PDB file of C-alpha atoms and ligand atoms in Angstrom:
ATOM      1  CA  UNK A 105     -25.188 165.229 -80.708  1.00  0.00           C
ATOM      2  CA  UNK A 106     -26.460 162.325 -83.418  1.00  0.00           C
ATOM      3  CA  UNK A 107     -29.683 161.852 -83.572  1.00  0.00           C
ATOM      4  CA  UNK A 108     -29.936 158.171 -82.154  1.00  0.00           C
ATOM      5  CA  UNK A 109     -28.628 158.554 -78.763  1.00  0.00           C
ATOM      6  CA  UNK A 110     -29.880 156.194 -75.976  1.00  0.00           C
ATOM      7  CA  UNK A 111     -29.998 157.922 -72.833  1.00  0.00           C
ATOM      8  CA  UNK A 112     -29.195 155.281 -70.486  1.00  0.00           C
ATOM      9  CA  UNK A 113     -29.627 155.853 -66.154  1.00  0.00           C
ATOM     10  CA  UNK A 114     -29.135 152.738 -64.982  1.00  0.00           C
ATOM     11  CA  UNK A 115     -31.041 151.552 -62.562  1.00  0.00           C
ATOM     12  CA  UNK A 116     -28.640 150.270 -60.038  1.00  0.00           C
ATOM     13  CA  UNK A 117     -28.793 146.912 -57.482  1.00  0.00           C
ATOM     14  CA  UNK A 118     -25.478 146.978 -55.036  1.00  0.00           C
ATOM     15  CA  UNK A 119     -25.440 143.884 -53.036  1.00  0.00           C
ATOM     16  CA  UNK A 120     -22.872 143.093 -50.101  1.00  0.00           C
ATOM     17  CA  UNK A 121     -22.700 139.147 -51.176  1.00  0.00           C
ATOM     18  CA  UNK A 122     -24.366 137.080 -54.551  1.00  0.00           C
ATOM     19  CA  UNK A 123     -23.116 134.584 -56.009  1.00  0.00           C
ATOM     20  CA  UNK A 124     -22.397 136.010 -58.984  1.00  0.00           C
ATOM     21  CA  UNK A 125     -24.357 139.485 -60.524  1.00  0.00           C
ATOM     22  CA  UNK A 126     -24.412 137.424 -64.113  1.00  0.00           C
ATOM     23  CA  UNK A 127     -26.704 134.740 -62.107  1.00  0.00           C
ATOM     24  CA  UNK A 128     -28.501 137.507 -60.513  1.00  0.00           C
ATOM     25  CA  UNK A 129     -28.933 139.680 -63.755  1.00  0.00           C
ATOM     26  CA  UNK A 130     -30.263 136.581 -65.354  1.00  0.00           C
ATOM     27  CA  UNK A 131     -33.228 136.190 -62.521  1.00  0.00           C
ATOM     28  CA  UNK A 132     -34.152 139.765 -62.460  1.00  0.00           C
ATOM     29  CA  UNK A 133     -34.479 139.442 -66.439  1.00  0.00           C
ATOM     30  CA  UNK A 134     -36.611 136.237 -66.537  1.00  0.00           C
ATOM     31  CA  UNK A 135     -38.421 137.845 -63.680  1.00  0.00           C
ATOM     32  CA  UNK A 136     -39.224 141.004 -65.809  1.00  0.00           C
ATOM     33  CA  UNK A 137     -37.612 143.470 -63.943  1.00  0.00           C
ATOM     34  CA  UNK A 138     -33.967 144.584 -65.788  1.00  0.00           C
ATOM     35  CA  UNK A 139     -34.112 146.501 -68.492  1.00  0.00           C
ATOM     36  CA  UNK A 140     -31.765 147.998 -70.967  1.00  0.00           C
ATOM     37  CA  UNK A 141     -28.677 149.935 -68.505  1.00  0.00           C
ATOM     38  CA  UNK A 142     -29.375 147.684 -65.476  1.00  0.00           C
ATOM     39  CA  UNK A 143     -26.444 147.316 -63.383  1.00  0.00           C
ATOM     40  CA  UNK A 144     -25.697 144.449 -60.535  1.00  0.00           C
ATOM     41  CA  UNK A 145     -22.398 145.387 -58.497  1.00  0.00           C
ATOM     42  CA  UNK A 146     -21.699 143.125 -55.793  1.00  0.00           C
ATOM     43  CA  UNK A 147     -18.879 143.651 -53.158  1.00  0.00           C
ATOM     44  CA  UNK A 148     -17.971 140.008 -53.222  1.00  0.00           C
ATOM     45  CA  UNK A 149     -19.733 136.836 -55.022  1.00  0.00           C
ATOM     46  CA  UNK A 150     -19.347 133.608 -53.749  1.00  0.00           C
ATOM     47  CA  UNK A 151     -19.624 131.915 -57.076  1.00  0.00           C
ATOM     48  CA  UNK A 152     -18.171 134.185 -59.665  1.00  0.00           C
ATOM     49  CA  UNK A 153     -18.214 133.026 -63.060  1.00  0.00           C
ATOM     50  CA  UNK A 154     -14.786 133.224 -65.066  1.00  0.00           C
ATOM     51  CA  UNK A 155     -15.168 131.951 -68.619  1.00  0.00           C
ATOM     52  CA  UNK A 156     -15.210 128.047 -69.970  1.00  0.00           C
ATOM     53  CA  UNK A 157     -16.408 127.268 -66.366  1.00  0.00           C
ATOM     54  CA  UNK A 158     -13.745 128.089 -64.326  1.00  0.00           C
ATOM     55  CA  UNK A 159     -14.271 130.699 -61.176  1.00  0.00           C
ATOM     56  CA  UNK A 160     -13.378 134.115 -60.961  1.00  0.00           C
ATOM     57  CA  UNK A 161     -11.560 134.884 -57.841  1.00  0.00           C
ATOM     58  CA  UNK A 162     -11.800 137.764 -56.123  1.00  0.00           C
ATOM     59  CA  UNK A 163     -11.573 139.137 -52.351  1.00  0.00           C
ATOM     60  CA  UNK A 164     -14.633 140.992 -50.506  1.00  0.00           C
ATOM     61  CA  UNK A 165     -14.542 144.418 -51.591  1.00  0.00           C
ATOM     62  CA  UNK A 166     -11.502 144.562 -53.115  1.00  0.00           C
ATOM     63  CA  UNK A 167     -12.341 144.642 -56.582  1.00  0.00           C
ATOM     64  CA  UNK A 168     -15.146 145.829 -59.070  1.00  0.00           C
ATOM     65  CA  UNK A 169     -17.497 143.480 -59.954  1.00  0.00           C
ATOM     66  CA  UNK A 170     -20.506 143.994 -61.784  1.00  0.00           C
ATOM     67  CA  UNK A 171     -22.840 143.126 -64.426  1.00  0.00           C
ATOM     68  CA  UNK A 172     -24.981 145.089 -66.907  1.00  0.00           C
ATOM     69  CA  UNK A 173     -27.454 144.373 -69.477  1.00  0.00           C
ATOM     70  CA  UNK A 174     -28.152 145.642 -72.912  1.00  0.00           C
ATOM     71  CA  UNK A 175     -30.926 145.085 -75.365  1.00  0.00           C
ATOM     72  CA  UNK A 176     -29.256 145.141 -78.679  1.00  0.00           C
ATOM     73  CA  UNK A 177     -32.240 144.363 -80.311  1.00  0.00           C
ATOM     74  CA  UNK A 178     -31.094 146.158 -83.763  1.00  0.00           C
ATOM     75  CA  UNK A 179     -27.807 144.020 -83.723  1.00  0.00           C
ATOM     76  CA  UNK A 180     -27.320 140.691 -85.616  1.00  0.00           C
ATOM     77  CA  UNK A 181     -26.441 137.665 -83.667  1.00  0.00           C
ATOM     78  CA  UNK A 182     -23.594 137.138 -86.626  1.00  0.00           C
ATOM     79  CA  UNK A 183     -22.298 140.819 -84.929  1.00  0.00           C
ATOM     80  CA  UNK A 184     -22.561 139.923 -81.712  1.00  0.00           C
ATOM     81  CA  UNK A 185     -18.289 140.425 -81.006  1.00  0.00           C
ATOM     82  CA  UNK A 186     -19.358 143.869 -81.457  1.00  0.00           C
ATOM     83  CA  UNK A 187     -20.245 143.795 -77.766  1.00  0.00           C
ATOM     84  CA  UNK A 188     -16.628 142.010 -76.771  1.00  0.00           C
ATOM     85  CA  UNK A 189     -15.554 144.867 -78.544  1.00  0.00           C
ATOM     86  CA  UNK A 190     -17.128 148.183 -76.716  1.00  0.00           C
ATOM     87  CA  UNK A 191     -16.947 146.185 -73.237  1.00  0.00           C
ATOM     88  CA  UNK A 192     -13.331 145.669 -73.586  1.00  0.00           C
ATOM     89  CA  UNK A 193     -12.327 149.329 -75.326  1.00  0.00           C
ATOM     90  CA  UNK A 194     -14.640 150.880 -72.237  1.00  0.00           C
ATOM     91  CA  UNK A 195     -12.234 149.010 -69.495  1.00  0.00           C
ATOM     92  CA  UNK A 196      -9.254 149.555 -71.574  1.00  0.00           C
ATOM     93  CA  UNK A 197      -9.906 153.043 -71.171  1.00  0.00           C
ATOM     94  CA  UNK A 198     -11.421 153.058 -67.320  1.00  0.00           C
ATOM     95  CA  UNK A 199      -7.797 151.298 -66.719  1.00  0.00           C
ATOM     96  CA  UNK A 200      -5.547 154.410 -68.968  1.00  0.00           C
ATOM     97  CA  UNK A 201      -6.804 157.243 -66.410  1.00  0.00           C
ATOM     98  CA  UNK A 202      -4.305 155.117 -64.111  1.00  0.00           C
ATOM     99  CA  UNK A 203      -1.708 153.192 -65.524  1.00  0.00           C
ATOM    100  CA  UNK A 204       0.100 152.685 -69.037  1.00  0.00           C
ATOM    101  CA  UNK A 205       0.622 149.517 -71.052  1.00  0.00           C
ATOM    102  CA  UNK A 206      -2.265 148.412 -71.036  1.00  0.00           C
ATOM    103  CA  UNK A 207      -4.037 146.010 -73.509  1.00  0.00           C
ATOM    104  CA  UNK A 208      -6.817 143.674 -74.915  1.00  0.00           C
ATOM    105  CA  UNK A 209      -5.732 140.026 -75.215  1.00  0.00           C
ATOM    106  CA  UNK A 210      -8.103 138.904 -78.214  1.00  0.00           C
ATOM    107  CA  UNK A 211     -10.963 138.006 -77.669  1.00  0.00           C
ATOM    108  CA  UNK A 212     -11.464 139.966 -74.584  1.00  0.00           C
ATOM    109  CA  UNK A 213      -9.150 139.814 -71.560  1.00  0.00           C
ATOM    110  CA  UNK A 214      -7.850 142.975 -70.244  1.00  0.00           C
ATOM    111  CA  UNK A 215      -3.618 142.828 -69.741  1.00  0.00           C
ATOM    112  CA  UNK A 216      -1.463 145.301 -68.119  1.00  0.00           C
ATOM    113  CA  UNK A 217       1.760 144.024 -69.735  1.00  0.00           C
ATOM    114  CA  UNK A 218       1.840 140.293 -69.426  1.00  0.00           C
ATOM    115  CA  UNK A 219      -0.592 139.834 -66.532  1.00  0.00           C
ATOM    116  CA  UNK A 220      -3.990 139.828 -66.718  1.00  0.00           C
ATOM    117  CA  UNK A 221      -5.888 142.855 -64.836  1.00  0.00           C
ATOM    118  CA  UNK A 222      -9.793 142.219 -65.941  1.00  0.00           C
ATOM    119  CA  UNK A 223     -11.662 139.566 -67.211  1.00  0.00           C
ATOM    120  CA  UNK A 224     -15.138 139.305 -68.724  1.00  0.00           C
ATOM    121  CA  UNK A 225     -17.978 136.999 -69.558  1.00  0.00           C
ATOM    122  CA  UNK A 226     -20.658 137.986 -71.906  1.00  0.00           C
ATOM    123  CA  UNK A 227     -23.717 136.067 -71.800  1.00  0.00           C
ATOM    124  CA  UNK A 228     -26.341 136.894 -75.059  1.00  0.00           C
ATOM    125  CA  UNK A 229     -29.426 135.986 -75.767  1.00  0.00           C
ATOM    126  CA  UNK A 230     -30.870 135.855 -79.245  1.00  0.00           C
ATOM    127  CA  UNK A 231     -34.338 135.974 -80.333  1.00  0.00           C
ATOM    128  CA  UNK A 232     -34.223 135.056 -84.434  1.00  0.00           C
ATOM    129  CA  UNK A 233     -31.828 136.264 -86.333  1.00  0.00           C
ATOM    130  CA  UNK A 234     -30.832 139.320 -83.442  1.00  0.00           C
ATOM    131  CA  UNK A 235     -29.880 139.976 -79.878  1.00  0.00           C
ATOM    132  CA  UNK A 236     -32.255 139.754 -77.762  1.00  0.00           C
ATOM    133  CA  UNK A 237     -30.353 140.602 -74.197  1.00  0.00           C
ATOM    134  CA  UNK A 238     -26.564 140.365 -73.369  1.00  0.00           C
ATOM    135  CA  UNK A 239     -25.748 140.616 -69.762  1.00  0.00           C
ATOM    136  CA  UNK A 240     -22.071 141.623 -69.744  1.00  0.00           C
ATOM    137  CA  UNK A 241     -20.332 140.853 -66.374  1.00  0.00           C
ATOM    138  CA  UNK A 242     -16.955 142.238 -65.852  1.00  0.00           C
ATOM    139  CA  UNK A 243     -14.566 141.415 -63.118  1.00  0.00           C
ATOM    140  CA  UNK A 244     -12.442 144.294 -62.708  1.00  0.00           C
ATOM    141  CA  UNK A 245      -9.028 143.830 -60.413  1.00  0.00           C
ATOM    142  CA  UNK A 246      -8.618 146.831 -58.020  1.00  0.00           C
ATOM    143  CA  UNK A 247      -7.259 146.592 -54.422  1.00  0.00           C
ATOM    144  CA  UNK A 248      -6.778 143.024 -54.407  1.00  0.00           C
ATOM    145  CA  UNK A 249      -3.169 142.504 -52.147  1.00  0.00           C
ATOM    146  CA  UNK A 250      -2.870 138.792 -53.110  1.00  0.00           C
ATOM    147  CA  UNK A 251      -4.332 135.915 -55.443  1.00  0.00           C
ATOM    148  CA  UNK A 252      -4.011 132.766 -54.653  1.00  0.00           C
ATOM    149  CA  UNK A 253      -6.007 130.801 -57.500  1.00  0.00           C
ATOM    150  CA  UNK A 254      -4.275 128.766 -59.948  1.00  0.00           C
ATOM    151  CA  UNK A 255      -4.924 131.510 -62.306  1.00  0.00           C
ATOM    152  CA  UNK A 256      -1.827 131.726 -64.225  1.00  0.00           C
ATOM    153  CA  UNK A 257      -1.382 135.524 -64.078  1.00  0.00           C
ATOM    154  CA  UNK A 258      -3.361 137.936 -62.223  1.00  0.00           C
ATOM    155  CA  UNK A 259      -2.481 141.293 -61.311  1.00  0.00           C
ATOM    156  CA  UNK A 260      -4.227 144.393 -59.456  1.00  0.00           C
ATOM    157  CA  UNK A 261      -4.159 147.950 -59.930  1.00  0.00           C
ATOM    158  CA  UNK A 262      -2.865 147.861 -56.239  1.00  0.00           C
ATOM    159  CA  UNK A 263      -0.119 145.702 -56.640  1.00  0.00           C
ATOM    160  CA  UNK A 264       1.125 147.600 -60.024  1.00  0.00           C
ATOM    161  CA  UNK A 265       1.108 150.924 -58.102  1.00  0.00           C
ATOM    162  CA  UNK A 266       1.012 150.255 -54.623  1.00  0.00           C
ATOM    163  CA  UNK A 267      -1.662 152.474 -53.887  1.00  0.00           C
ATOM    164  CA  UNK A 268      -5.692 152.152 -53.652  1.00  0.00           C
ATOM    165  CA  UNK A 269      -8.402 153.397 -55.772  1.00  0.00           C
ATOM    166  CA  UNK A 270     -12.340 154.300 -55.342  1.00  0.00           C
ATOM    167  CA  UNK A 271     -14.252 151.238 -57.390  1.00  0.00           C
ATOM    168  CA  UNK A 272     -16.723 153.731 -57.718  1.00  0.00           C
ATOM    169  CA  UNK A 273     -15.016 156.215 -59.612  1.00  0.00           C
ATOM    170  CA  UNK A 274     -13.464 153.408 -61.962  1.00  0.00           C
ATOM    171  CA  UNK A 275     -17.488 152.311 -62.117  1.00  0.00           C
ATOM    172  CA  UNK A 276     -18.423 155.971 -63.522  1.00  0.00           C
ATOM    173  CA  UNK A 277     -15.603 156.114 -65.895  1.00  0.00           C
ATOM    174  CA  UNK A 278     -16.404 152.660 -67.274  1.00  0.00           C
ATOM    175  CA  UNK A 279     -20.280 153.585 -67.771  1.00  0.00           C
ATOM    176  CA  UNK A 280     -19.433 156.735 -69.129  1.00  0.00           C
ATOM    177  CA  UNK A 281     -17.176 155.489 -72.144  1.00  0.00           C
ATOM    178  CA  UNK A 282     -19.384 152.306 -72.519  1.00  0.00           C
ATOM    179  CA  UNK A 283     -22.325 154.337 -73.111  1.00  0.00           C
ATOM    180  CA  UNK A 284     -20.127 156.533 -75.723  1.00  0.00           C
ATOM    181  CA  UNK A 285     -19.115 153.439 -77.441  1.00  0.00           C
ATOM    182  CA  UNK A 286     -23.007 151.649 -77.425  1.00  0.00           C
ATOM    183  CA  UNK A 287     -24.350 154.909 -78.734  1.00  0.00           C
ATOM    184  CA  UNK A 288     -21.224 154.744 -81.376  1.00  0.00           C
ATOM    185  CA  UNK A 289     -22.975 151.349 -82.530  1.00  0.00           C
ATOM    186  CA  UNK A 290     -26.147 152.496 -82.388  1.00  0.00           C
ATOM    187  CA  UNK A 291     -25.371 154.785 -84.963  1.00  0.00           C
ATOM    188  CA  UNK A 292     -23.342 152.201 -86.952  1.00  0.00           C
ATOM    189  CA  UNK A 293     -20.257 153.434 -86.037  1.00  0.00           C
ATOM    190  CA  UNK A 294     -18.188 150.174 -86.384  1.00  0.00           C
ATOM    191  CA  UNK A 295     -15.350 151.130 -88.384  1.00  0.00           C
ATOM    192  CA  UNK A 296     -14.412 153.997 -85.539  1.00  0.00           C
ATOM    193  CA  UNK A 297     -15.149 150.530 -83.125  1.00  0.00           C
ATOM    194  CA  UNK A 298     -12.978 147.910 -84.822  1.00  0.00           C
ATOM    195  CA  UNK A 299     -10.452 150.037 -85.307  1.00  0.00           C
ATOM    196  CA  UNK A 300     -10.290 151.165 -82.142  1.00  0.00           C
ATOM    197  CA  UNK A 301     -10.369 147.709 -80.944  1.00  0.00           C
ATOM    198  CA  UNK A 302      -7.569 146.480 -83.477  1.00  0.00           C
ATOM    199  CA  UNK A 303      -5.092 149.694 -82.457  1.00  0.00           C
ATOM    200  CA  UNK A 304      -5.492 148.589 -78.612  1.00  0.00           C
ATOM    201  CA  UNK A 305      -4.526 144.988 -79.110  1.00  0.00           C
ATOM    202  CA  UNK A 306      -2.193 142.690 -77.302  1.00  0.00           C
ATOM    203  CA  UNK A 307       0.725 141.558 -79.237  1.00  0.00           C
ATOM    204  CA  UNK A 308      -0.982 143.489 -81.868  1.00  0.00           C
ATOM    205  CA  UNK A 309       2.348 144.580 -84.241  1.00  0.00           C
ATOM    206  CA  UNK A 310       5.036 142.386 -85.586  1.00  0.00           C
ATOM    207  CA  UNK A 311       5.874 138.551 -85.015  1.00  0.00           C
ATOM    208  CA  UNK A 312       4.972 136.476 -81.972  1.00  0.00           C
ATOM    209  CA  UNK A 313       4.909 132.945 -80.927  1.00  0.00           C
ATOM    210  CA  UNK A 314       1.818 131.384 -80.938  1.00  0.00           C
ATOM    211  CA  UNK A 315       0.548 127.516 -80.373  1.00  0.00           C
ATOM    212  CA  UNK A 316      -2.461 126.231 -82.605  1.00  0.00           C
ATOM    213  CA  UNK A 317      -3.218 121.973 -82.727  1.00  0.00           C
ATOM    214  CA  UNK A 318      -0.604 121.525 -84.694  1.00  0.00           C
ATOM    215  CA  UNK A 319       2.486 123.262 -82.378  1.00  0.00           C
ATOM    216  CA  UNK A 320       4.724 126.547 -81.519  1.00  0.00           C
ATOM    217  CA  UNK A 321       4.790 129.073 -85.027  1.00  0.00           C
ATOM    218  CA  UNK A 322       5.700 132.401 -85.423  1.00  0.00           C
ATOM    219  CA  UNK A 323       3.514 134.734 -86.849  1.00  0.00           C
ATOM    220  CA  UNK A 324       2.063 138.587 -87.371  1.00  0.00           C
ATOM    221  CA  UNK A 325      -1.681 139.476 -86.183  1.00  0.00           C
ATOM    222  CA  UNK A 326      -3.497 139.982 -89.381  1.00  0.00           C
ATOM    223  CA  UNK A 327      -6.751 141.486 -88.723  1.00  0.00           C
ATOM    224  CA  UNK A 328     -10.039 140.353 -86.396  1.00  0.00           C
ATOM    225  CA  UNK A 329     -12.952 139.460 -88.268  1.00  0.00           C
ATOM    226  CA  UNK A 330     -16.559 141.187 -87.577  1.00  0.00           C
ATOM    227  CA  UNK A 331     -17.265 137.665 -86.035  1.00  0.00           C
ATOM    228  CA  UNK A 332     -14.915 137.786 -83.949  1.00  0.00           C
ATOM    229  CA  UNK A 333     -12.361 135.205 -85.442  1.00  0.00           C
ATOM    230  CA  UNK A 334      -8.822 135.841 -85.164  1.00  0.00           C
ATOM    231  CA  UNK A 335      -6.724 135.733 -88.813  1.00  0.00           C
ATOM    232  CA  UNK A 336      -3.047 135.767 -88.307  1.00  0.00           C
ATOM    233  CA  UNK A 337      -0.332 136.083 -91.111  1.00  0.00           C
ATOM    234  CA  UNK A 338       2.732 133.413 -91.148  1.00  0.00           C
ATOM    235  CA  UNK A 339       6.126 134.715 -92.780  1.00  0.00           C
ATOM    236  CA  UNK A 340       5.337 132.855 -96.159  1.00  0.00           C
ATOM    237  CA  UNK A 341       2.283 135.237 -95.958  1.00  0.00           C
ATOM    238  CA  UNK A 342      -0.324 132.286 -95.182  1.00  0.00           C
ATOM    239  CA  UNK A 343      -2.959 133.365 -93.319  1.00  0.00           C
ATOM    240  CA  UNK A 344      -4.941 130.930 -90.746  1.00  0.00           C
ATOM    241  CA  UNK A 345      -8.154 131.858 -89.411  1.00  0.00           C
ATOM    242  CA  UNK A 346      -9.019 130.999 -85.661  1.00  0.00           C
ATOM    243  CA  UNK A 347     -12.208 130.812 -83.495  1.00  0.00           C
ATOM    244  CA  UNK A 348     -11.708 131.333 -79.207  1.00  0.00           C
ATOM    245  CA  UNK A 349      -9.664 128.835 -77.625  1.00  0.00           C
ATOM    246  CA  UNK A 350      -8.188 127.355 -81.350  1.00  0.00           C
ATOM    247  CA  UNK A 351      -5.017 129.141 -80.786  1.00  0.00           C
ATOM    248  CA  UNK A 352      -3.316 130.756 -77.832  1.00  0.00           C
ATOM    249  CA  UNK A 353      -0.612 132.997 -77.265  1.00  0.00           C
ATOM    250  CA  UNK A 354       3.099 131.626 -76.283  1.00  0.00           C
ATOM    251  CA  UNK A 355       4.168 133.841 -73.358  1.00  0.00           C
TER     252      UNK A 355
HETATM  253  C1  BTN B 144     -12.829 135.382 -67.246  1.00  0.00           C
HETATM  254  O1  BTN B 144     -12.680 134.208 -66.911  1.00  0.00           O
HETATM  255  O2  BTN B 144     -11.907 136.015 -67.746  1.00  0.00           O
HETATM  256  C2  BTN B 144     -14.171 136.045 -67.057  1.00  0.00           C
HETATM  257  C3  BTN B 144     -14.329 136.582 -65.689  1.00  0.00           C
HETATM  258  C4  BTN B 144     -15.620 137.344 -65.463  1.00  0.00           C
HETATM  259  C5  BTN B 144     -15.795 137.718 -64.015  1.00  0.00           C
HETATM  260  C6  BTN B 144     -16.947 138.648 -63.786  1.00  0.00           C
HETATM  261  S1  BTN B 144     -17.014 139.215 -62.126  1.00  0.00           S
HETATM  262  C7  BTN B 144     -18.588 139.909 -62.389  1.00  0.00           C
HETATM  263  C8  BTN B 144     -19.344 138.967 -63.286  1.00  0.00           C
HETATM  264  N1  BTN B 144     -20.045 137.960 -62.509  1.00  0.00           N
HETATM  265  C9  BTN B 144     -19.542 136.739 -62.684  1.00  0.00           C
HETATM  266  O3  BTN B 144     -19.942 135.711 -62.091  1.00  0.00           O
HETATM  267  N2  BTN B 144     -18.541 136.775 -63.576  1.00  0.00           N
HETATM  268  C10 BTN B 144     -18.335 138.118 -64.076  1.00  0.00           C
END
């Protein structure tokens, strides 16, 4: 056991209907009562948040939906992907105890092959030169039969295996291995973190098509920076360097 371990119990708020645990996170922080491990799960939200303002669509209690905050207090705003980085490893792994191929689409969606199976929206708050809070809300696809958003390419554990699961016990292996990996940072354990993040990429070996301002190239994933940015190598061995939404992958 290393010596800075956080034990973390959350303490828990399950609610039939919000509009969306981030929102609700948020109020019980400004109103002083979430701390560090909180946890908002919600059976169905009627104004989930996906990222760049779109919503997150999801059926009433098909799906795991929840939102949890932690006080990385010791971590530099500069570091912050670090967070991206445990969140998406933890529901990598919650999602290998019951099917294969899956993957993290950088920054932080969750794929099972081409489709995407989770998605995430990480909210921080800094206070100087640190974090102050991050309220990490993950949308987790379960049961779901049937979307019918113009999302371009959902997909359910249900509808990859045709069989239903217990959110709850996807819940407890998802804290378990998040804890693991915040404790991992904690005690500066971010080569074992990147690495682990880099290995369980998307597209993460060889040459793919991808489409930037300028058009359609081919080329290799490179490496991730610590902030997050995204350098990929072209064939002439040019590398280009790419913050969210800069670049996206040709499917
Ligand atoms: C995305 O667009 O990929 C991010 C989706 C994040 C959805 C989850 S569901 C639980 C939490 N509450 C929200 O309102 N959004 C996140």
């Amino acid at each position: 056991m290393k010596e800075n371990q956080k034990e973390l119990t959350p303490s828990i708020f399950r609610l039939k209907e919000t509009n969306s645990t981030n929102v609700y996170l948020h109020e019980l922080l400004e109103r002083g009562e979430a701390s560090e491990g909180t946890l908002v799960v919600a059976d169905y939200q009627t104004a989930g948040k996906g990222q760049v303002g779109n919503k997150w669509e999801s059926d009433a209690g098909k799906n795991l939906l929840f939102s949890i905050m932690l006080e990385p207090d010791f971590l530099p705003a500069n570091r912050q992907f670090l967070i991206s980085q445990i969140t998406a490893l933890s529901v990598k792994k919650t999602y290998d105890n019951y099917i294969g191929d899956v993957s993290i689409k950088w920054p932080n969606d969750i794929y099972y092959q081409e489709k995407k199976i989770c998605g995430m929206l990480i909210e921080n708050e800094l206070s100087g030169m640190n974090l102050n809070a991050s309220i990490i809300g993950i949308g987790m696809n379960v049961n779901q039969e049937e979307f019918r958003s113009d999302a371009p390419n959902p997909v359910s554990l249900f509808q990859i295996t045709g069989k239903e699961y217990d959110r709850e016990e996807l819940l407890k292996h998802f804290l378990e291995y998040f804890f693991y990996y915040y404790n991992s940072l904690i005690n500066g354990e971010e080569e074992m973190i990147r690495t682990a993040y880099r290995k369980a990429l998307y597209r993460g070996t060889g040459y793919n098509l991808y489409k930037d301002k300028n058009g359609q190239f081919e080329a290799e994933l490179f490496d991730i920076e610590p902030t997050g940015h995204l350098i990929l190598k072209l064939h002439d061995g040019t590398k280009c360097r790419y913050a969210f939404k800069e670049v996206s992958f040709v499917h």
